[in-house]
Structures are given as structure tokens and as C-alpha cells.
Short mmCIF file of C-alpha atoms in Angstrom, two decimals:
data_model
loop_
_atom_site.label_atom_id
_atom_site.label_comp_id
_atom_site.label_asym_id
_atom_site.label_seq_id
_atom_site.Cartn_x
_atom_site.Cartn_y
_atom_site.Cartn_z
CA MET A 1 -40.26 -14.13 46.39
CA ASP A 2 -43.50 -15.25 44.77
CA PRO A 3 -44.24 -12.68 42.02
CA SER A 4 -47.89 -12.57 43.12
CA ALA A 5 -46.78 -11.39 46.59
CA THR A 6 -45.52 -7.98 45.45
CA ARG A 7 -47.46 -4.74 45.88
CA MET A 8 -46.85 -4.08 42.19
CA PHE A 9 -48.70 -7.29 41.30
CA ALA A 10 -51.63 -6.53 43.63
CA GLU A 11 -51.99 -2.94 42.46
CA ALA A 12 -51.75 -3.71 38.75
CA ALA A 13 -54.38 -6.41 39.21
CA GLU A 14 -56.83 -3.73 40.40
CA ALA A 15 -56.78 -1.83 37.10
CA ALA A 16 -60.03 -3.27 35.74
CA ASP A 17 -61.92 -2.15 38.87
CA VAL A 18 -60.26 1.27 38.72
CA VAL A 19 -61.33 1.85 35.13
CA SER A 20 -64.81 0.62 35.94
CA ARG A 21 -65.07 3.26 38.69
CA GLN A 22 -64.24 5.98 36.20
CA SER A 23 -67.57 5.41 34.47
CA ASP A 24 -69.24 7.04 37.49
CA ASP A 25 -67.62 10.33 36.42
CA ARG A 26 -69.18 10.40 32.98
CA GLY A 27 -70.90 13.68 33.84
CA LEU A 28 -67.52 15.30 34.49
CA TYR A 29 -66.24 14.19 31.10
CA GLU A 30 -69.35 15.39 29.30
CA ALA A 31 -69.20 18.79 30.98
CA LEU A 32 -65.52 19.15 30.11
CA ALA A 33 -66.13 18.09 26.52
CA GLU A 34 -68.85 20.72 26.18
CA LYS A 35 -66.48 23.34 27.58
CA LEU A 36 -63.73 22.27 25.20
CA ARG A 37 -66.02 22.47 22.19
CA ALA A 38 -66.95 26.00 23.20
CA LEU A 39 -63.30 26.90 23.79
CA ASP A 40 -62.28 25.63 20.34
CA ALA A 41 -58.63 25.66 21.41
CA PRO A 42 -56.03 26.02 18.62
CA LEU A 43 -53.76 23.54 20.38
CA ALA A 44 -53.23 21.59 23.58
CA PHE A 45 -50.31 21.30 25.96
CA THR A 46 -49.44 18.28 28.06
CA CYS A 47 -47.25 18.61 31.13
CA ALA A 48 -46.01 15.56 33.04
CA ARG A 49 -43.00 13.48 34.03
CA GLY A 50 -42.19 9.77 34.15
CA SER A 51 -45.07 7.36 33.60
CA SER A 52 -47.49 10.27 33.41
CA ASP A 53 -45.50 11.72 30.51
CA HIS A 54 -45.74 8.38 28.72
CA ALA A 55 -49.51 8.63 29.14
CA ALA A 56 -49.21 12.12 27.62
CA THR A 57 -47.60 10.55 24.53
CA TYR A 58 -50.70 8.37 24.19
CA ALA A 59 -52.90 11.45 24.70
CA LYS A 60 -51.05 13.27 21.94
CA HIS A 61 -51.77 10.47 19.50
CA LEU A 62 -55.47 10.26 20.35
CA LEU A 63 -56.13 14.00 20.35
CA GLU A 64 -54.28 14.53 17.09
CA THR A 65 -55.84 11.59 15.25
CA GLN A 66 -59.38 11.74 16.64
CA LEU A 67 -59.79 15.54 16.92
CA GLY A 68 -57.10 17.01 14.67
CA LEU A 69 -55.85 19.01 17.65
CA PRO A 70 -52.09 19.73 17.68
CA VAL A 71 -50.52 18.70 20.99
CA VAL A 72 -47.29 20.11 22.45
CA SER A 73 -45.34 18.57 25.33
CA GLN A 74 -44.58 21.38 27.77
CA SER A 75 -41.30 20.82 29.60
CA PRO A 76 -41.85 21.76 33.27
CA SER A 77 -38.31 23.12 33.53
CA ILE A 78 -39.06 25.90 31.04
CA VAL A 79 -41.01 27.63 33.80
CA SER A 80 -39.38 26.26 36.95
CA ILE A 81 -35.69 26.53 35.97
CA TYR A 82 -35.51 28.88 33.01
CA GLY A 83 -38.18 31.32 34.14
CA GLY A 84 -40.18 31.05 30.95
CA ARG A 85 -43.68 32.43 30.62
CA LEU A 86 -46.52 30.75 28.78
CA GLU A 87 -48.32 33.66 27.14
CA ARG A 88 -48.95 31.62 23.99
CA ALA A 89 -50.97 29.17 26.04
CA LYS A 90 -53.85 31.65 26.16
CA GLY A 91 -57.02 29.93 24.96
CA ALA A 92 -55.35 26.52 24.86
CA LEU A 93 -56.01 23.33 26.77
CA PHE A 94 -53.29 22.63 29.34
CA LEU A 95 -53.46 19.00 30.43
CA ALA A 96 -51.45 18.39 33.61
CA ILE A 97 -50.98 14.71 34.40
CA SER A 98 -49.73 13.41 37.73
CA GLN A 99 -50.27 10.54 40.13
CA SER A 100 -49.42 12.56 43.24
CA GLY A 101 -50.12 16.11 42.09
CA ARG A 102 -47.24 17.39 44.22
CA SER A 103 -44.17 17.87 42.03
CA PRO A 104 -43.10 21.54 42.36
CA ASP A 105 -42.15 22.04 38.70
CA LEU A 106 -45.47 20.68 37.48
CA LEU A 107 -47.34 22.97 39.86
CA MET A 108 -45.36 25.99 38.69
CA SER A 109 -46.09 25.18 35.03
CA ALA A 110 -49.81 24.67 35.67
CA ARG A 111 -49.98 27.98 37.55
CA ALA A 112 -48.17 29.79 34.73
CA ALA A 113 -50.52 28.28 32.16
CA ARG A 114 -53.58 29.32 34.15
CA ASP A 115 -52.21 32.85 34.63
CA ALA A 116 -51.70 33.04 30.86
CA GLY A 117 -55.35 32.16 30.20
CA ALA A 118 -55.15 28.45 29.40
CA LEU A 119 -57.81 26.00 30.52
CA VAL A 120 -55.91 23.89 33.06
CA VAL A 121 -57.26 20.35 33.39
CA ALA A 122 -55.67 17.97 35.88
CA LEU A 123 -55.65 14.22 35.46
CA VAL A 124 -54.60 13.31 38.99
CA ASN A 125 -54.99 10.41 41.36
CA ASP A 126 -54.98 12.48 44.56
CA ALA A 127 -58.03 14.70 44.30
CA GLN A 128 -56.90 16.62 47.42
CA SER A 129 -53.46 17.43 46.01
CA PRO A 130 -52.10 20.93 45.28
CA LEU A 131 -52.45 20.26 41.54
CA ALA A 132 -56.14 19.44 41.95
CA GLU A 133 -56.63 22.68 43.90
CA LEU A 134 -54.84 24.67 41.21
CA ALA A 135 -56.61 23.21 38.17
CA GLU A 136 -59.85 24.65 36.85
CA ILE A 137 -61.18 21.17 36.14
CA VAL A 138 -60.13 17.88 37.74
CA LEU A 139 -60.60 14.44 36.23
CA PRO A 140 -59.85 12.05 39.13
CA LEU A 141 -58.10 8.84 38.14
CA ARG A 142 -59.89 6.82 40.87
CA ALA A 143 -56.90 4.51 41.25
CA GLY A 144 -56.86 4.65 45.04
CA PRO A 145 -53.66 4.32 47.09
CA GLU A 146 -50.65 3.17 45.11
CA ILE A 147 -47.80 2.14 47.42
CA SER A 148 -45.40 0.44 45.03
CA VAL A 149 -42.85 2.86 43.61
CA ALA A 150 -43.55 1.44 40.17
CA ALA A 151 -46.77 3.08 38.97
CA THR A 152 -49.15 0.62 37.32
CA LYS A 153 -52.84 1.08 37.97
CA SER A 154 -52.50 4.89 38.00
CA TYR A 155 -50.83 4.77 34.57
CA LEU A 156 -53.54 2.50 33.17
CA ALA A 157 -56.17 4.73 34.76
CA THR A 158 -54.64 7.74 33.01
CA LEU A 159 -54.74 6.00 29.63
CA ALA A 160 -58.36 5.06 30.24
CA ALA A 161 -59.25 8.62 31.27
CA VAL A 162 -57.59 10.03 28.16
CA SER A 163 -59.48 7.60 25.93
CA ARG A 164 -62.75 8.41 27.72
CA LEU A 165 -62.25 12.16 27.36
CA THR A 166 -61.36 11.79 23.69
CA THR A 167 -64.40 9.70 22.83
CA VAL A 168 -66.82 12.05 24.62
CA TRP A 169 -65.20 15.13 23.07
CA ALA A 170 -65.11 13.62 19.56
CA ASP A 171 -68.54 12.01 19.99
CA ASP A 172 -67.13 8.83 18.44
CA ARG A 173 -69.56 5.95 18.93
CA ALA A 174 -67.12 3.17 17.98
CA LEU A 175 -64.47 4.48 20.36
CA SER A 176 -67.09 4.98 23.07
CA GLN A 177 -68.14 1.35 22.82
CA ALA A 178 -64.48 0.32 22.96
CA VAL A 179 -63.87 2.35 26.12
CA GLU A 180 -66.83 0.67 27.80
CA THR A 181 -65.22 -2.73 27.16
CA LEU A 182 -61.96 -1.72 28.86
CA PRO A 183 -62.65 -3.24 32.32
CA ALA A 184 -63.34 -6.64 30.78
CA ALA A 185 -60.39 -6.27 28.41
CA LEU A 186 -58.04 -5.46 31.29
CA SER A 187 -59.25 -8.46 33.25
CA GLU A 188 -58.59 -10.72 30.28
CA ALA A 189 -55.23 -9.09 29.59
CA TRP A 190 -54.15 -9.73 33.19
CA SER A 191 -54.78 -13.46 32.72
CA LEU A 192 -52.64 -13.76 29.58
CA ASP A 193 -49.36 -15.64 29.90
CA TRP A 194 -46.32 -13.66 28.74
CA SER A 195 -43.87 -15.86 30.67
CA ALA A 196 -42.28 -17.14 27.43
CA VAL A 197 -41.53 -13.53 26.55
CA GLY A 198 -40.30 -12.73 30.05
CA HIS A 199 -37.83 -15.63 29.90
CA PHE A 200 -35.65 -13.71 27.44
CA PHE A 201 -35.35 -10.71 29.76
CA VAL A 202 -34.29 -12.52 32.93
CA ALA A 203 -30.61 -12.42 31.99
CA ALA A 204 -30.75 -9.39 29.68
CA LYS A 205 -28.47 -6.38 30.09
CA GLY A 206 -30.20 -4.26 27.48
CA ALA A 207 -33.32 -4.29 25.33
CA PHE A 208 -35.36 -2.31 22.83
CA VAL A 209 -39.10 -1.72 23.12
CA LEU A 210 -40.72 -0.53 19.90
CA GLY A 211 -44.07 1.14 19.32
CA ARG A 212 -45.74 3.62 17.03
CA GLY A 213 -48.86 5.75 17.12
CA PRO A 214 -51.11 4.38 19.88
CA THR A 215 -48.39 2.08 21.25
CA LEU A 216 -45.46 4.51 21.40
CA GLY A 217 -46.38 5.77 24.87
CA ILE A 218 -46.78 2.18 26.06
CA ALA A 219 -43.32 1.34 24.67
CA GLN A 220 -41.88 4.29 26.61
CA GLU A 221 -43.57 3.06 29.78
CA ALA A 222 -42.38 -0.51 29.24
CA ALA A 223 -38.79 0.65 28.81
CA LEU A 224 -39.02 2.64 32.04
CA LYS A 225 -40.40 -0.35 33.93
CA PHE A 226 -37.57 -2.55 32.68
CA LYS A 227 -35.14 0.03 34.06
CA GLU A 228 -36.72 0.76 37.43
CA THR A 229 -37.90 -2.74 38.39
CA CYS A 230 -35.37 -4.99 36.63
CA ALA A 231 -32.27 -2.79 36.17
CA ILE A 232 -32.32 -3.58 32.44
CA HIS A 233 -31.05 -0.79 30.21
CA ALA A 234 -34.11 -0.75 27.96
CA GLU A 235 -34.76 1.97 25.43
CA ALA A 236 -38.01 2.82 23.64
CA PHE A 237 -38.02 3.77 19.99
CA SER A 238 -40.59 4.52 17.34
CA ILE A 239 -40.94 1.75 14.80
CA ALA A 240 -40.52 4.49 12.18
CA GLU A 241 -37.15 5.65 13.54
CA VAL A 242 -35.33 2.70 15.10
CA ALA A 243 -33.53 1.76 11.89
CA HIS A 244 -31.84 5.18 11.60
CA GLY A 245 -29.07 4.44 14.10
CA PRO A 246 -30.10 2.19 16.99
CA MET A 247 -30.11 -0.80 14.63
CA GLU A 248 -26.31 -0.79 14.88
CA LEU A 249 -26.58 -1.97 18.50
CA ILE A 250 -28.35 -5.17 17.56
CA ASP A 251 -26.42 -8.42 17.78
CA GLU A 252 -27.10 -12.10 18.40
CA GLY A 253 -29.76 -12.69 21.06
CA PHE A 254 -30.49 -9.00 21.74
CA PRO A 255 -34.10 -8.83 23.03
CA VAL A 256 -36.56 -6.62 21.17
CA LEU A 257 -40.16 -6.28 22.29
CA VAL A 258 -42.48 -4.90 19.62
CA LEU A 259 -45.90 -3.48 20.49
CA ALA A 260 -47.66 -3.47 17.13
CA PRO A 261 -50.01 -0.48 16.61
CA GLY A 262 -52.72 -2.60 15.01
CA ASP A 263 -53.67 0.20 12.62
CA ALA A 264 -52.07 2.07 9.71
CA GLY A 265 -48.91 2.35 11.81
CA ASP A 266 -48.22 -1.32 11.06
CA ALA A 267 -47.07 -0.30 7.56
CA GLY A 268 -43.58 -1.61 6.93
CA LEU A 269 -43.43 -3.46 10.25
CA ASP A 270 -42.82 -6.93 8.80
CA ALA A 271 -39.88 -5.73 6.72
CA LEU A 272 -38.36 -3.88 9.68
CA ILE A 273 -38.70 -6.90 11.97
CA GLY A 274 -37.11 -9.01 9.26
CA ARG A 275 -33.97 -6.86 9.55
CA PHE A 276 -33.84 -7.45 13.31
CA VAL A 277 -34.24 -11.18 12.80
CA GLU A 278 -31.46 -11.21 10.18
CA ARG A 279 -29.10 -9.59 12.70
CA GLY A 280 -29.86 -12.34 15.22
CA ALA A 281 -32.14 -10.36 17.56
CA ARG A 282 -34.64 -12.25 19.69
CA VAL A 283 -37.83 -10.49 18.64
CA MET A 284 -41.08 -10.73 20.56
CA VAL A 285 -44.23 -9.15 19.11
CA ALA A 286 -47.51 -8.25 20.81
CA GLY A 287 -50.44 -7.74 18.47
CA ARG A 288 -49.09 -9.46 15.37
CA SER A 289 -47.85 -12.86 14.24
CA ILE A 290 -44.59 -12.42 12.31
CA PRO A 291 -42.36 -15.26 11.07
CA GLY A 292 -39.22 -15.75 13.14
CA CYS A 293 -40.68 -13.95 16.16
CA LEU A 294 -42.22 -15.04 19.43
CA GLU A 295 -45.83 -13.85 19.68
CA ALA A 296 -47.03 -12.32 22.98
CA PRO A 297 -50.74 -13.10 23.39
CA THR A 298 -53.14 -10.16 23.34
CA VAL A 299 -56.87 -9.64 23.83
CA PRO A 300 -58.45 -10.15 20.38
CA GLY A 301 -60.82 -7.78 18.62
CA LEU A 302 -60.05 -4.57 20.52
CA HIS A 303 -60.26 -1.11 18.98
CA PRO A 304 -56.72 0.05 18.04
CA ALA A 305 -57.08 3.03 20.39
CA VAL A 306 -57.68 0.90 23.49
CA ALA A 307 -55.76 -2.28 22.62
CA PRO A 308 -52.49 -0.70 23.85
CA ILE A 309 -53.99 -0.24 27.33
CA ALA A 310 -54.60 -3.97 27.54
CA MET A 311 -51.07 -4.63 26.24
CA ALA A 312 -49.67 -2.52 29.07
CA GLN A 313 -51.63 -4.56 31.59
CA SER A 314 -50.21 -7.85 30.29
CA PHE A 315 -46.74 -6.34 30.24
CA TYR A 316 -46.98 -5.27 33.90
CA ARG A 317 -47.62 -8.82 35.04
CA MET A 318 -44.67 -10.06 33.02
CA VAL A 319 -42.18 -7.39 34.10
CA ASN A 320 -43.08 -7.90 37.76
CA ALA A 321 -42.19 -11.58 37.38
CA VAL A 322 -38.96 -10.74 35.53
CA ALA A 323 -37.91 -8.39 38.34
CA VAL A 324 -38.46 -11.09 40.95
CA ALA A 325 -36.61 -13.67 38.84
CA ARG A 326 -33.65 -11.24 38.72
CA GLY A 327 -33.67 -11.07 42.51
CA ARG A 328 -35.08 -7.54 42.72
CA ASP A 329 -37.97 -6.04 44.68
CA PRO A 330 -40.11 -4.14 42.14
CA ASP A 331 -41.92 -2.31 44.96
CA GLN A 332 -38.78 -0.65 46.35
CA PRO A 333 -36.11 0.14 43.74
CA ALA A 334 -32.97 1.15 45.59
CA MET A 335 -32.57 4.63 44.12
CA LEU A 336 -36.19 5.70 43.67
CA SER A 337 -39.07 7.13 45.70
CA LYS A 338 -42.79 7.33 45.01
CA VAL A 339 -43.03 11.12 44.65
CA THR A 340 -40.31 12.86 42.65
CA ARG A 341 -40.07 16.52 43.72
CA THR A 342 -38.19 18.02 40.79
CA LEU A 343 -37.71 21.71 40.12
#
């Protein structure tokens, strides 16, 4: 199969246009930001699964660093399986993130949060979904139909929506200007050649993907995509924690993809990567040039808060090609379906 013939390829390639469409909703973001300032919530909850939960990791970083707002990941099963109640969510922001807006456990959690007095905001691709009907405020992702099981443009759209909400809420001019450059950055990122990086994953059985701060959620997403499209047992770790135990798994030729934060989170990165190189790992780094490592090209000059979104776009093109090279159809993984209806 030609990698450019997959639905995953076609849908990921649309991301720049998707993010551009989101600018038409600026009024929605401004109205929500005004409401959030008035609410002055003591904390925020995120509730999501899969790729959407990886976007929630990115949201946690932005909201905590840009607004000083503590963010808690709400496990949907606390309500759906264990019968928990969310009384302490009163007065908080409850950010429900979903491509389909139809997973029963997510709906139950959002309903419990709203009943408790939280402000339920849905980031959802299907504006006619049950989640959109349940939420007090809906921020549509504008990704359009996504047929491939592997979410791509909807994930990138979620990251863009989170960055847009954060910049409007924080009234951060530098971040606002960075968000406006995202469509062009995604187009450029899609054209970058990561095939030299992909080569080392074609025969891989396992891999690490490392990130920190703004890139941790992208590392989580990359590890998931390696699993679901390529059947590679990839695991995501924080750059700050990978040396505590996982380092023992590293041996000659083990592939490690590092998504450098490009901010203060880069502290100690060179020394850590040096340990991987000493153990014989094949280390590939996006966002930094480090001796002994293969550099994955990235879009230069981006704000550290939006650079990871462009990294994810380049990664999607590469992982789609790796899946095809391994003889797999990234659009239809054998054991997966588009909508996961968990309880």
C-alpha cells in the first residue's frame, strides 16, 4: 500500500484547515473565558479516554503554567463503575474531551459533575452528540468526519482548541500570536521528512517515547499510535522519571524517540540522553540537536506551547508510513473500533 493512500494520511493532512476553521469560533472562546474569569474556579477537572486523555495531559500543562490553575484528571470509572459522586466539583471547571461524545462513562461523569454544580465544557467533534447536549458550553473541534480508527486531526484540533482557550483566558499576547500561526505551522510540519526516524521503527518490537511539560501528552499519543497502528509495544515516559526504572530495559539498538519540551523542561536532557546512548539505544530527538542522536526535523521558531502540536503532525505522517511498511492497515486495526463504549 502507498502510505499516502490511507484514510489516516488524508485525515491528518487536513489538520491545518481544521485549525484554521476554529478561528471562526473566537466569539465562543471569548465568552467562555469571560465566564471562567467570573467563576474564578479553584481547580479544573479533565475527563477523557485514549487520544482525548492525552490532549487532557497537554491541557493540564497549559492551564497550570499559564493560569496557575490546578488540574485533576477525573477517572470516568469513579462515577460509572464505583458509583462515586462529585460534590467537590462544585464551582470547578469540568472539561470533557471526546471525539464522538458518545462513551457512556464519560457522559455519566459529565452529568454527575453538572449535577454537583461544576461548569461542564465539552471539547467535542460531533456537535450533535449526547455530550454536546449535556454540556453547558460546547467548543466544537471542527475536524469534520474522521473515518480512520486512529484519531489524528481530531486530536490536533483538541490541542489547538486547548491552546486557543488558554490564550484567550490568560490574555497572553505572545501565546495568542503563536496560536494564530498554527495553521501555517501544521502545513510546514506535514511536509517535514521523518523517514530516517521511521526507519528504526519498521522492525521494532518495543520503543520508548519521552516528553515533559508541553510534550508529555504528545509522547503519550505517539506511544498509543505506535501500538494501535504498528503493533509496537511503545511506552511513554516523562523525561524526569524514565531513569528511575525503565532505563533497565534499554539495550543495544532499542529505539527511543524524544520530544524535547523546548523550554525549562529541557534541563538535564542532554545528560539523560547521554545515558541512553551509552547503553546502546538508538535515540531520535525532535526539537534539539544532541550528539550521538538522530535529529527529527521540526518547524523552527515556534512558541514552546504550540511547537508540540506541530511535532505531533510530523509524527503522524511518519507513523502512518511505518504501519504500512510493517504490512498493517492503520485505518482498521484488527482489535479496535472508532467509538469505544466503556462503562
